[in-house]
Amino acid sequence: MLSASDLAGRLAQNAEAVCRHYLSAGRRAGNYWLVGDVANNKGRSLYVHLAGPRAGRWTDAATGQFGDLLDLVRETCGLVDFRDVAEEARHFLSLPQPEQVSDLRGDVGDGPPAERPATERARRLFRMTEPLAGTLADIYLRERGILRASTHGALRFHASCYYRDLVTARTTSFPALIAAVTDAAGAITGVHRSWLDPDGVGKAKVDDPRRALGGLLGNGVRFRYPVTDPVPVLAAGEGIETMLSLSHVMPGMPMVAALTANHLAGFHFPPGCRRIYIAADADAAGRHGIEGLSRRAQAHGILPLVLSPELGDFNDDLRWLGPDRLTASLKAQLTPEDAVAFLTA
């Protein structure tokens, strides 16, 4: 019986070949393979160790995703069941079909996975933050038309948050907007960091000013989201600023920012959910997230409805068209009962 660890080890022995096959949009840089994300987009946010004791281990600095090459095969191929992942890995390695494969890592199964160290690091970072009101992060959001961000407990401020350049390994620190990623019970599983320019002129001038840390899959940054009561109606999307912009004109609607298209597609629905509004993102990855979440919602008997901005995104609508125009646009897209219940007058 071939274990998951054995499969992952054999993939790691051929790490560069795996990357060239499944992440063909990337490139080698020293002992790393750099690519944009698990969807094989161009960029360098995701890096795979090609040699040494960590060969085959990978991290996406923008989303906080990480794992071994079996996880990478699962993500790039959009697979869910471990048997399908193992079959794909065996096909790549040209291994014979075994009678049975066991997932000895504990990543797939009926019970919860073991908590990873990144989750504790995320919780520790969040404990080091301060309230948002009046901080540089609050000012940054206000300049983007988001005036009530400090009322959301998920958002905090860190005056000097550690930053490491993944290519040069140079380290420094910047002020940062910190957002708590939580599970359905309200427990912090990760954080999202948005590094800011100390002079108050937007994001920090680094290649990737946004990164997540910890457990994102199924979770998200939640706004006005009860953890004890049923949530019959909610809105979900990728970006924090997108969902804060919607919350600005729909302050009573529970909302969640899943942070990436892949994580949006895998968001865990709350008990009692009947309708989910999905905030549209126009790029290819965004469409993938919308389609994936819509399919899963329908399979759970939940009605998915897509909300589309007039401009590039809902923060553009809020900033350039104004809250009244955004409200009118949303009124035409919500069900009549939700328009009455959630839209501000």
mmCIF file of C-alpha atoms in Angstrom:
data_model
loop_
_atom_site.group_PDB
_atom_site.id
_atom_site.type_symbol
_atom_site.label_atom_id
_atom_site.label_comp_id
_atom_site.label_asym_id
_atom_site.label_seq_id
_atom_site.Cartn_x
_atom_site.Cartn_y
_atom_site.Cartn_z
ATOM 1 C CA MET A 1 0.000 0.000 0.000
ATOM 2 C CA LEU A 2 1.524 3.281 -1.135
ATOM 3 C CA SER A 3 1.082 6.126 1.337
ATOM 4 C CA ALA A 4 0.535 9.777 0.572
ATOM 5 C CA SER A 5 3.934 10.534 2.092
ATOM 6 C CA ASP A 6 5.555 8.085 -0.347
ATOM 7 C CA LEU A 7 3.833 9.726 -3.288
ATOM 8 C CA ALA A 8 4.785 13.196 -2.075
ATOM 9 C CA GLY A 9 8.383 12.057 -1.626
ATOM 10 C CA ARG A 10 8.597 10.675 -5.150
ATOM 11 C CA LEU A 11 7.142 13.889 -6.533
ATOM 12 C CA ALA A 12 9.686 15.893 -4.511
ATOM 13 C CA GLN A 13 12.515 13.906 -6.113
ATOM 14 C CA ASN A 14 11.261 15.296 -9.431
ATOM 15 C CA ALA A 15 10.206 18.720 -8.139
ATOM 16 C CA GLU A 16 11.319 20.743 -11.151
ATOM 17 C CA ALA A 17 9.627 18.353 -13.577
ATOM 18 C CA VAL A 18 6.421 18.583 -11.547
ATOM 19 C CA CYS A 19 6.588 22.373 -11.665
ATOM 20 C CA ARG A 20 7.274 22.481 -15.393
ATOM 21 C CA HIS A 21 4.268 20.241 -15.972
ATOM 22 C CA TYR A 22 1.680 21.734 -13.598
ATOM 23 C CA LEU A 23 3.027 25.310 -13.287
ATOM 24 C CA SER A 24 4.277 25.903 -16.810
ATOM 25 C CA ALA A 25 3.758 29.686 -16.568
ATOM 26 C CA GLY A 26 6.527 29.890 -13.963
ATOM 27 C CA ARG A 27 10.294 29.906 -14.127
ATOM 28 C CA ARG A 28 13.254 28.638 -12.168
ATOM 29 C CA ALA A 29 15.152 31.123 -9.990
ATOM 30 C CA GLY A 30 18.039 29.494 -8.169
ATOM 31 C CA ASN A 31 16.650 26.645 -6.080
ATOM 32 C CA TYR A 32 13.051 27.877 -6.415
ATOM 33 C CA TRP A 33 10.290 27.679 -8.972
ATOM 34 C CA LEU A 34 8.362 30.976 -9.094
ATOM 35 C CA VAL A 35 4.839 31.417 -10.463
ATOM 36 C CA GLY A 36 1.816 33.589 -9.761
ATOM 37 C CA ASP A 37 -0.502 31.098 -8.078
ATOM 38 C CA VAL A 38 -1.886 27.561 -8.165
ATOM 39 C CA ALA A 39 -4.042 28.560 -11.149
ATOM 40 C CA ASN A 40 -0.758 28.800 -13.133
ATOM 41 C CA ASN A 41 -0.941 32.547 -13.674
ATOM 42 C CA LYS A 42 2.259 34.458 -14.327
ATOM 43 C CA GLY A 43 3.953 36.095 -11.350
ATOM 44 C CA ARG A 44 6.176 35.135 -8.445
ATOM 45 C CA SER A 45 3.937 34.990 -5.411
ATOM 46 C CA LEU A 46 4.047 31.190 -5.237
ATOM 47 C CA TYR A 47 7.452 29.583 -4.764
ATOM 48 C CA VAL A 48 8.402 25.897 -4.722
ATOM 49 C CA HIS A 49 11.593 24.556 -3.144
ATOM 50 C CA LEU A 50 13.408 22.505 -5.783
ATOM 51 C CA ALA A 51 16.310 21.187 -3.717
ATOM 52 C CA GLY A 52 17.459 20.504 -0.184
ATOM 53 C CA PRO A 53 15.483 19.162 2.776
ATOM 54 C CA ARG A 54 12.406 21.218 1.813
ATOM 55 C CA ALA A 55 12.315 20.081 -1.808
ATOM 56 C CA GLY A 56 8.729 19.910 -2.990
ATOM 57 C CA ARG A 57 7.385 22.239 -0.283
ATOM 58 C CA TRP A 58 5.649 25.343 -1.597
ATOM 59 C CA THR A 59 4.085 28.538 -0.306
ATOM 60 C CA ASP A 60 1.910 31.191 -1.917
ATOM 61 C CA ALA A 61 2.931 34.375 -0.114
ATOM 62 C CA ALA A 62 -0.135 36.260 -1.341
ATOM 63 C CA THR A 63 -2.733 33.798 -0.075
ATOM 64 C CA GLY A 64 -0.985 31.879 2.687
ATOM 65 C CA GLN A 65 -1.543 28.546 0.945
ATOM 66 C CA PHE A 66 1.237 26.016 1.421
ATOM 67 C CA GLY A 67 1.861 22.301 1.241
ATOM 68 C CA ASP A 68 3.721 19.565 -0.570
ATOM 69 C CA LEU A 69 3.543 18.553 -4.213
ATOM 70 C CA LEU A 70 0.484 16.364 -3.647
ATOM 71 C CA ASP A 71 -1.305 19.480 -2.405
ATOM 72 C CA LEU A 72 -0.042 21.296 -5.480
ATOM 73 C CA VAL A 73 -1.416 18.600 -7.791
ATOM 74 C CA ARG A 74 -4.759 18.812 -5.982
ATOM 75 C CA GLU A 75 -4.947 22.599 -6.311
ATOM 76 C CA THR A 76 -3.750 22.901 -9.906
ATOM 77 C CA CYS A 77 -6.063 20.134 -11.134
ATOM 78 C CA GLY A 78 -9.062 21.245 -9.075
ATOM 79 C CA LEU A 79 -9.408 17.853 -7.406
ATOM 80 C CA VAL A 80 -11.247 17.166 -4.159
ATOM 81 C CA ASP A 81 -11.124 13.452 -3.393
ATOM 82 C CA PHE A 82 -7.722 12.154 -2.335
ATOM 83 C CA ARG A 83 -8.045 9.062 -4.535
ATOM 84 C CA ASP A 84 -8.247 11.345 -7.582
ATOM 85 C CA VAL A 85 -5.185 13.262 -6.411
ATOM 86 C CA ALA A 86 -3.245 10.039 -5.903
ATOM 87 C CA GLU A 87 -4.289 8.728 -9.316
ATOM 88 C CA GLU A 88 -3.100 11.941 -10.989
ATOM 89 C CA ALA A 89 0.220 11.757 -9.125
ATOM 90 C CA ARG A 90 0.721 8.112 -10.103
ATOM 91 C CA HIS A 91 -0.075 8.965 -13.706
ATOM 92 C CA PHE A 92 2.567 11.690 -13.673
ATOM 93 C CA LEU A 93 5.118 9.366 -12.105
ATOM 94 C CA SER A 94 4.049 6.445 -14.327
ATOM 95 C CA LEU A 95 3.549 4.303 -11.267
ATOM 96 C CA PRO A 96 1.424 1.126 -11.302
ATOM 97 C CA GLN A 97 -2.086 1.380 -9.893
ATOM 98 C CA PRO A 98 -2.067 0.094 -6.295
ATOM 99 C CA GLU A 99 -4.980 -1.689 -4.732
ATOM 100 C CA GLN A 100 -5.344 0.884 -1.999
ATOM 101 C CA VAL A 101 -3.867 4.255 -1.107
ATOM 102 C CA SER A 102 -3.992 5.644 2.398
ATOM 103 C CA ASP A 103 -3.662 9.324 3.248
ATOM 104 C CA LEU A 104 -1.355 9.051 6.247
ATOM 105 C CA ARG A 105 -0.811 12.801 6.434
ATOM 106 C CA GLY A 106 -4.248 13.431 7.943
ATOM 107 C CA ASP A 107 -5.083 16.179 5.424
ATOM 108 C CA VAL A 108 -8.165 14.377 4.115
ATOM 109 C CA GLY A 109 -10.751 12.649 6.241
ATOM 110 C CA ASP A 110 -13.746 13.095 8.461
ATOM 111 C CA GLY A 111 -11.896 14.740 11.322
ATOM 112 C CA PRO A 112 -10.342 18.233 11.361
ATOM 113 C CA PRO A 113 -6.720 18.549 10.252
ATOM 114 C CA ALA A 114 -4.059 19.164 12.835
ATOM 115 C CA GLU A 115 -3.456 22.839 13.479
ATOM 116 C CA ARG A 116 -0.409 24.054 11.600
ATOM 117 C CA PRO A 117 2.158 26.407 13.105
ATOM 118 C CA ALA A 118 1.165 29.174 10.681
ATOM 119 C CA THR A 119 -2.199 29.428 12.436
ATOM 120 C CA GLU A 120 -0.574 30.139 15.772
ATOM 121 C CA ARG A 121 1.754 32.667 14.156
ATOM 122 C CA ALA A 122 -1.290 34.380 12.682
ATOM 123 C CA ARG A 123 -3.018 34.484 16.056
ATOM 124 C CA ARG A 124 0.087 35.840 17.718
ATOM 125 C CA LEU A 125 0.372 38.591 15.098
ATOM 126 C CA PHE A 126 -3.264 39.570 15.579
ATOM 127 C CA ARG A 127 -2.717 39.813 19.338
ATOM 128 C CA MET A 128 0.062 42.325 18.666
ATOM 129 C CA THR A 129 -2.234 44.735 16.813
ATOM 130 C CA GLU A 130 -4.152 47.784 18.010
ATOM 131 C CA PRO A 131 -7.677 49.076 17.293
ATOM 132 C CA LEU A 132 -8.142 50.508 13.813
ATOM 133 C CA ALA A 133 -9.782 53.855 14.628
ATOM 134 C CA GLY A 134 -7.579 56.857 13.893
ATOM 135 C CA THR A 135 -4.631 54.815 12.619
ATOM 136 C CA LEU A 136 -2.877 55.016 9.267
ATOM 137 C CA ALA A 137 -4.895 51.978 8.127
ATOM 138 C CA ASP A 138 -8.146 53.728 9.029
ATOM 139 C CA ILE A 139 -7.026 56.799 7.088
ATOM 140 C CA TYR A 140 -6.074 54.615 4.113
ATOM 141 C CA LEU A 141 -9.544 53.041 4.017
ATOM 142 C CA ARG A 142 -11.283 56.401 4.474
ATOM 143 C CA GLU A 143 -9.430 57.726 1.452
ATOM 144 C CA ARG A 144 -10.979 54.830 -0.451
ATOM 145 C CA GLY A 145 -14.474 55.852 0.637
ATOM 146 C CA ILE A 146 -14.765 53.245 3.412
ATOM 147 C CA LEU A 147 -15.718 55.358 6.410
ATOM 148 C CA ARG A 148 -16.845 52.853 9.021
ATOM 149 C CA ALA A 149 -14.070 50.264 8.849
ATOM 150 C CA SER A 150 -13.180 50.750 12.504
ATOM 151 C CA THR A 151 -16.555 49.308 13.536
ATOM 152 C CA HIS A 152 -15.470 45.890 12.262
ATOM 153 C CA GLY A 153 -13.680 43.814 14.879
ATOM 154 C CA ALA A 154 -11.910 41.767 12.200
ATOM 155 C CA LEU A 155 -9.790 44.776 11.210
ATOM 156 C CA ARG A 156 -6.811 45.997 13.245
ATOM 157 C CA PHE A 157 -3.589 47.958 12.789
ATOM 158 C CA HIS A 158 0.059 47.002 13.223
ATOM 159 C CA ALA A 159 2.503 49.917 13.350
ATOM 160 C CA SER A 160 5.562 47.930 12.233
ATOM 161 C CA CYS A 161 4.714 44.639 10.561
ATOM 162 C CA TYR A 162 7.593 42.435 9.388
ATOM 163 C CA TYR A 163 8.029 42.103 5.602
ATOM 164 C CA ARG A 164 10.394 39.775 3.740
ATOM 165 C CA ASP A 165 11.164 39.992 0.036
ATOM 166 C CA LEU A 166 10.844 36.431 -1.238
ATOM 167 C CA VAL A 167 13.415 36.845 -4.005
ATOM 168 C CA THR A 168 16.162 38.900 -2.334
ATOM 169 C CA ALA A 169 15.385 37.723 1.257
ATOM 170 C CA ARG A 170 15.733 41.359 2.374
ATOM 171 C CA THR A 171 13.681 42.123 5.476
ATOM 172 C CA THR A 172 12.111 45.351 6.667
ATOM 173 C CA SER A 173 8.873 46.477 8.266
ATOM 174 C CA PHE A 174 5.934 48.726 7.384
ATOM 175 C CA PRO A 175 2.681 49.767 9.006
ATOM 176 C CA ALA A 176 -0.067 47.361 8.006
ATOM 177 C CA LEU A 177 -3.797 46.784 7.951
ATOM 178 C CA ILE A 178 -4.344 43.381 9.588
ATOM 179 C CA ALA A 179 -7.530 41.396 8.982
ATOM 180 C CA ALA A 180 -8.492 38.308 10.962
ATOM 181 C CA VAL A 181 -9.438 35.205 8.963
ATOM 182 C CA THR A 182 -11.908 33.138 10.988
ATOM 183 C CA ASP A 183 -13.772 29.868 10.721
ATOM 184 C CA ALA A 184 -17.515 29.355 11.150
ATOM 185 C CA ALA A 185 -17.139 29.308 14.940
ATOM 186 C CA GLY A 186 -15.302 32.617 14.974
ATOM 187 C CA ALA A 187 -11.862 31.181 15.763
ATOM 188 C CA ILE A 188 -8.922 32.904 14.087
ATOM 189 C CA THR A 189 -7.288 30.585 11.550
ATOM 190 C CA GLY A 190 -5.167 33.161 9.740
ATOM 191 C CA VAL A 191 -4.548 36.818 9.004
ATOM 192 C CA HIS A 192 -4.327 38.992 5.928
ATOM 193 C CA ARG A 193 -1.726 41.754 5.845
ATOM 194 C CA SER A 194 -1.861 44.896 3.678
ATOM 195 C CA TRP A 195 1.394 46.800 4.083
ATOM 196 C CA LEU A 196 1.022 50.584 3.862
ATOM 197 C CA ASP A 197 3.282 53.463 2.900
ATOM 198 C CA PRO A 198 4.461 55.148 6.119
ATOM 199 C CA ASP A 199 3.902 58.521 4.440
ATOM 200 C CA GLY A 200 0.204 57.764 4.040
ATOM 201 C CA VAL A 201 0.085 57.549 0.239
ATOM 202 C CA GLY A 202 -1.430 54.118 -0.298
ATOM 203 C CA LYS A 203 0.190 50.704 -0.247
ATOM 204 C CA ALA A 204 3.835 50.167 0.649
ATOM 205 C CA LYS A 205 6.126 50.298 -2.373
ATOM 206 C CA VAL A 206 6.954 46.599 -2.484
ATOM 207 C CA ASP A 207 6.271 43.934 -5.094
ATOM 208 C CA ASP A 208 3.558 42.150 -3.122
ATOM 209 C CA PRO A 209 2.015 44.462 -0.485
ATOM 210 C CA ARG A 210 -0.727 41.950 0.341
ATOM 211 C CA ARG A 211 -0.147 38.525 1.852
ATOM 212 C CA ALA A 212 -2.095 36.053 3.930
ATOM 213 C CA LEU A 213 -0.888 33.690 6.612
ATOM 214 C CA GLY A 214 -2.529 30.608 8.114
ATOM 215 C CA GLY A 215 -5.597 28.554 7.254
ATOM 216 C CA LEU A 216 -7.724 30.154 4.548
ATOM 217 C CA LEU A 217 -9.586 27.236 2.971
ATOM 218 C CA GLY A 218 -13.279 27.406 3.837
ATOM 219 C CA ASN A 219 -12.727 30.496 5.982
ATOM 220 C CA GLY A 220 -12.625 34.249 5.435
ATOM 221 C CA VAL A 221 -12.562 37.768 6.825
ATOM 222 C CA ARG A 222 -16.081 38.279 8.197
ATOM 223 C CA PHE A 223 -18.057 41.493 8.596
ATOM 224 C CA ARG A 224 -21.322 41.692 10.576
ATOM 225 C CA TYR A 225 -21.297 37.914 10.582
ATOM 226 C CA PRO A 226 -22.913 36.116 13.548
ATOM 227 C CA VAL A 227 -21.217 32.915 14.632
ATOM 228 C CA THR A 228 -24.065 31.538 16.759
ATOM 229 C CA ASP A 229 -27.185 32.315 14.712
ATOM 230 C CA PRO A 230 -28.206 31.014 11.271
ATOM 231 C CA VAL A 231 -27.149 33.211 8.344
ATOM 232 C CA PRO A 232 -29.931 32.911 5.752
ATOM 233 C CA VAL A 233 -28.503 35.614 3.451
ATOM 234 C CA LEU A 234 -24.909 36.708 2.997
ATOM 235 C CA ALA A 235 -22.543 38.284 0.489
ATOM 236 C CA ALA A 236 -19.168 36.793 -0.387
ATOM 237 C CA GLY A 237 -16.277 37.953 -2.542
ATOM 238 C CA GLU A 238 -12.520 37.977 -2.842
ATOM 239 C CA GLY A 239 -11.170 41.311 -1.666
ATOM 240 C CA ILE A 240 -11.459 43.014 1.696
ATOM 241 C CA GLU A 241 -11.976 46.460 0.167
ATOM 242 C CA THR A 242 -14.603 45.070 -2.209
ATOM 243 C CA MET A 243 -16.644 43.649 0.647
ATOM 244 C CA LEU A 244 -16.133 46.719 2.856
ATOM 245 C CA SER A 245 -17.456 48.856 -0.008
ATOM 246 C CA LEU A 246 -20.603 46.734 -0.195
ATOM 247 C CA SER A 247 -20.921 46.820 3.583
ATOM 248 C CA HIS A 248 -20.795 50.617 3.449
ATOM 249 C CA VAL A 249 -24.229 50.687 1.781
ATOM 250 C CA MET A 250 -25.525 47.359 3.174
ATOM 251 C CA PRO A 251 -24.313 47.564 6.794
ATOM 252 C CA GLY A 252 -26.703 44.910 8.044
ATOM 253 C CA MET A 253 -25.850 42.138 5.583
ATOM 254 C CA PRO A 254 -23.363 39.489 6.762
ATOM 255 C CA MET A 255 -20.332 39.504 4.478
ATOM 256 C CA VAL A 256 -17.139 37.557 4.004
ATOM 257 C CA ALA A 257 -13.950 38.207 2.036
ATOM 258 C CA ALA A 258 -12.368 34.897 1.013
ATOM 259 C CA LEU A 259 -9.196 36.685 -0.247
ATOM 260 C CA THR A 260 -8.608 34.653 -3.445
ATOM 261 C CA ALA A 261 -10.710 33.148 -6.199
ATOM 262 C CA ASN A 262 -9.751 29.601 -5.216
ATOM 263 C CA HIS A 263 -10.713 30.188 -1.603
ATOM 264 C CA LEU A 264 -13.947 31.886 -2.637
ATOM 265 C CA ALA A 265 -14.876 28.752 -4.586
ATOM 266 C CA GLY A 266 -14.217 26.652 -1.465
ATOM 267 C CA PHE A 267 -15.921 28.839 1.150
ATOM 268 C CA HIS A 268 -17.905 26.880 3.764
ATOM 269 C CA PHE A 269 -21.564 27.869 3.807
ATOM 270 C CA PRO A 270 -23.130 28.828 7.148
ATOM 271 C CA PRO A 271 -26.045 26.859 8.605
ATOM 272 C CA GLY A 272 -29.448 27.927 7.345
ATOM 273 C CA CYS A 273 -28.107 29.763 4.298
ATOM 274 C CA ARG A 274 -30.740 30.262 1.593
ATOM 275 C CA ARG A 275 -29.175 32.914 -0.661
ATOM 276 C CA ILE A 276 -25.599 33.969 -1.284
ATOM 277 C CA TYR A 277 -24.668 37.104 -3.203
ATOM 278 C CA ILE A 278 -21.305 36.739 -4.919
ATOM 279 C CA ALA A 279 -19.398 39.953 -5.603
ATOM 280 C CA ALA A 280 -18.076 39.758 -9.153
ATOM 281 C CA ASP A 281 -14.420 40.105 -10.052
ATOM 282 C CA ALA A 282 -13.880 40.527 -13.768
ATOM 283 C CA ASP A 283 -10.603 38.665 -14.249
ATOM 284 C CA ALA A 284 -10.302 34.999 -15.206
ATOM 285 C CA ALA A 285 -9.475 33.851 -11.686
ATOM 286 C CA GLY A 286 -12.447 35.820 -10.381
ATOM 287 C CA ARG A 287 -14.795 34.100 -12.792
ATOM 288 C CA HIS A 288 -13.401 30.760 -11.667
ATOM 289 C CA GLY A 289 -14.206 31.625 -8.061
ATOM 290 C CA ILE A 290 -17.737 32.734 -8.906
ATOM 291 C CA GLU A 291 -18.452 29.639 -10.964
ATOM 292 C CA GLY A 292 -17.017 27.293 -8.347
ATOM 293 C CA LEU A 293 -18.939 28.859 -5.476
ATOM 294 C CA SER A 294 -22.140 28.977 -7.544
ATOM 295 C CA ARG A 295 -21.926 25.262 -8.350
ATOM 296 C CA ARG A 296 -21.340 24.341 -4.728
ATOM 297 C CA ALA A 297 -24.161 26.601 -3.552
ATOM 298 C CA GLN A 298 -26.632 25.000 -5.937
ATOM 299 C CA ALA A 299 -25.528 21.550 -4.798
ATOM 300 C CA HIS A 300 -26.365 22.614 -1.217
ATOM 301 C CA GLY A 301 -29.770 24.001 -2.205
ATOM 302 C CA ILE A 302 -28.584 27.607 -1.872
ATOM 303 C CA LEU A 303 -29.501 30.229 -4.476
ATOM 304 C CA PRO A 304 -26.370 32.000 -5.822
ATOM 305 C CA LEU A 305 -26.839 35.525 -7.168
ATOM 306 C CA VAL A 306 -23.986 37.519 -8.712
ATOM 307 C CA LEU A 307 -23.546 41.218 -7.921
ATOM 308 C CA SER A 308 -21.738 43.146 -10.676
ATOM 309 C CA PRO A 309 -20.088 46.575 -10.347
ATOM 310 C CA GLU A 310 -20.525 49.288 -12.930
ATOM 311 C CA LEU A 311 -16.817 50.112 -13.009
ATOM 312 C CA GLY A 312 -13.802 47.903 -12.320
ATOM 313 C CA ASP A 313 -14.880 46.821 -8.839
ATOM 314 C CA PHE A 314 -17.219 47.875 -6.052
ATOM 315 C CA ASN A 315 -14.640 50.133 -4.424
ATOM 316 C CA ASP A 316 -14.346 52.012 -7.726
ATOM 317 C CA ASP A 317 -18.146 52.333 -7.727
ATOM 318 C CA LEU A 318 -18.151 53.664 -4.168
ATOM 319 C CA ARG A 319 -15.308 56.129 -4.743
ATOM 320 C CA TRP A 320 -16.125 57.452 -8.190
ATOM 321 C CA LEU A 321 -19.895 57.014 -8.505
ATOM 322 C CA GLY A 322 -20.759 57.557 -4.870
ATOM 323 C CA PRO A 323 -22.832 55.625 -2.318
ATOM 324 C CA ASP A 324 -26.192 56.720 -3.746
ATOM 325 C CA ARG A 325 -25.360 55.418 -7.221
ATOM 326 C CA LEU A 326 -23.953 52.208 -5.728
ATOM 327 C CA THR A 327 -27.125 51.748 -3.685
ATOM 328 C CA ALA A 328 -29.303 52.213 -6.760
ATOM 329 C CA SER A 329 -27.210 49.707 -8.727
ATOM 330 C CA LEU A 330 -27.455 47.108 -5.971
ATOM 331 C CA LYS A 331 -31.201 47.659 -5.537
ATOM 332 C CA ALA A 332 -31.688 46.431 -9.097
ATOM 333 C CA GLN A 333 -29.650 43.281 -8.367
ATOM 334 C CA LEU A 334 -30.964 42.227 -4.955
ATOM 335 C CA THR A 335 -34.214 40.392 -4.399
ATOM 336 C CA PRO A 336 -36.948 42.866 -3.390
ATOM 337 C CA GLU A 337 -37.043 41.584 0.186
ATOM 338 C CA ASP A 338 -33.273 41.855 0.570
ATOM 339 C CA ALA A 339 -33.256 45.357 -0.924
ATOM 340 C CA VAL A 340 -35.761 46.434 1.725
ATOM 341 C CA ALA A 341 -33.948 44.618 4.546
ATOM 342 C CA PHE A 342 -30.344 45.562 3.828
ATOM 343 C CA LEU A 343 -29.964 48.670 1.662
ATOM 344 C CA THR A 344 -29.564 52.004 3.418
ATOM 345 C CA ALA A 345 -32.144 54.626 2.569
#
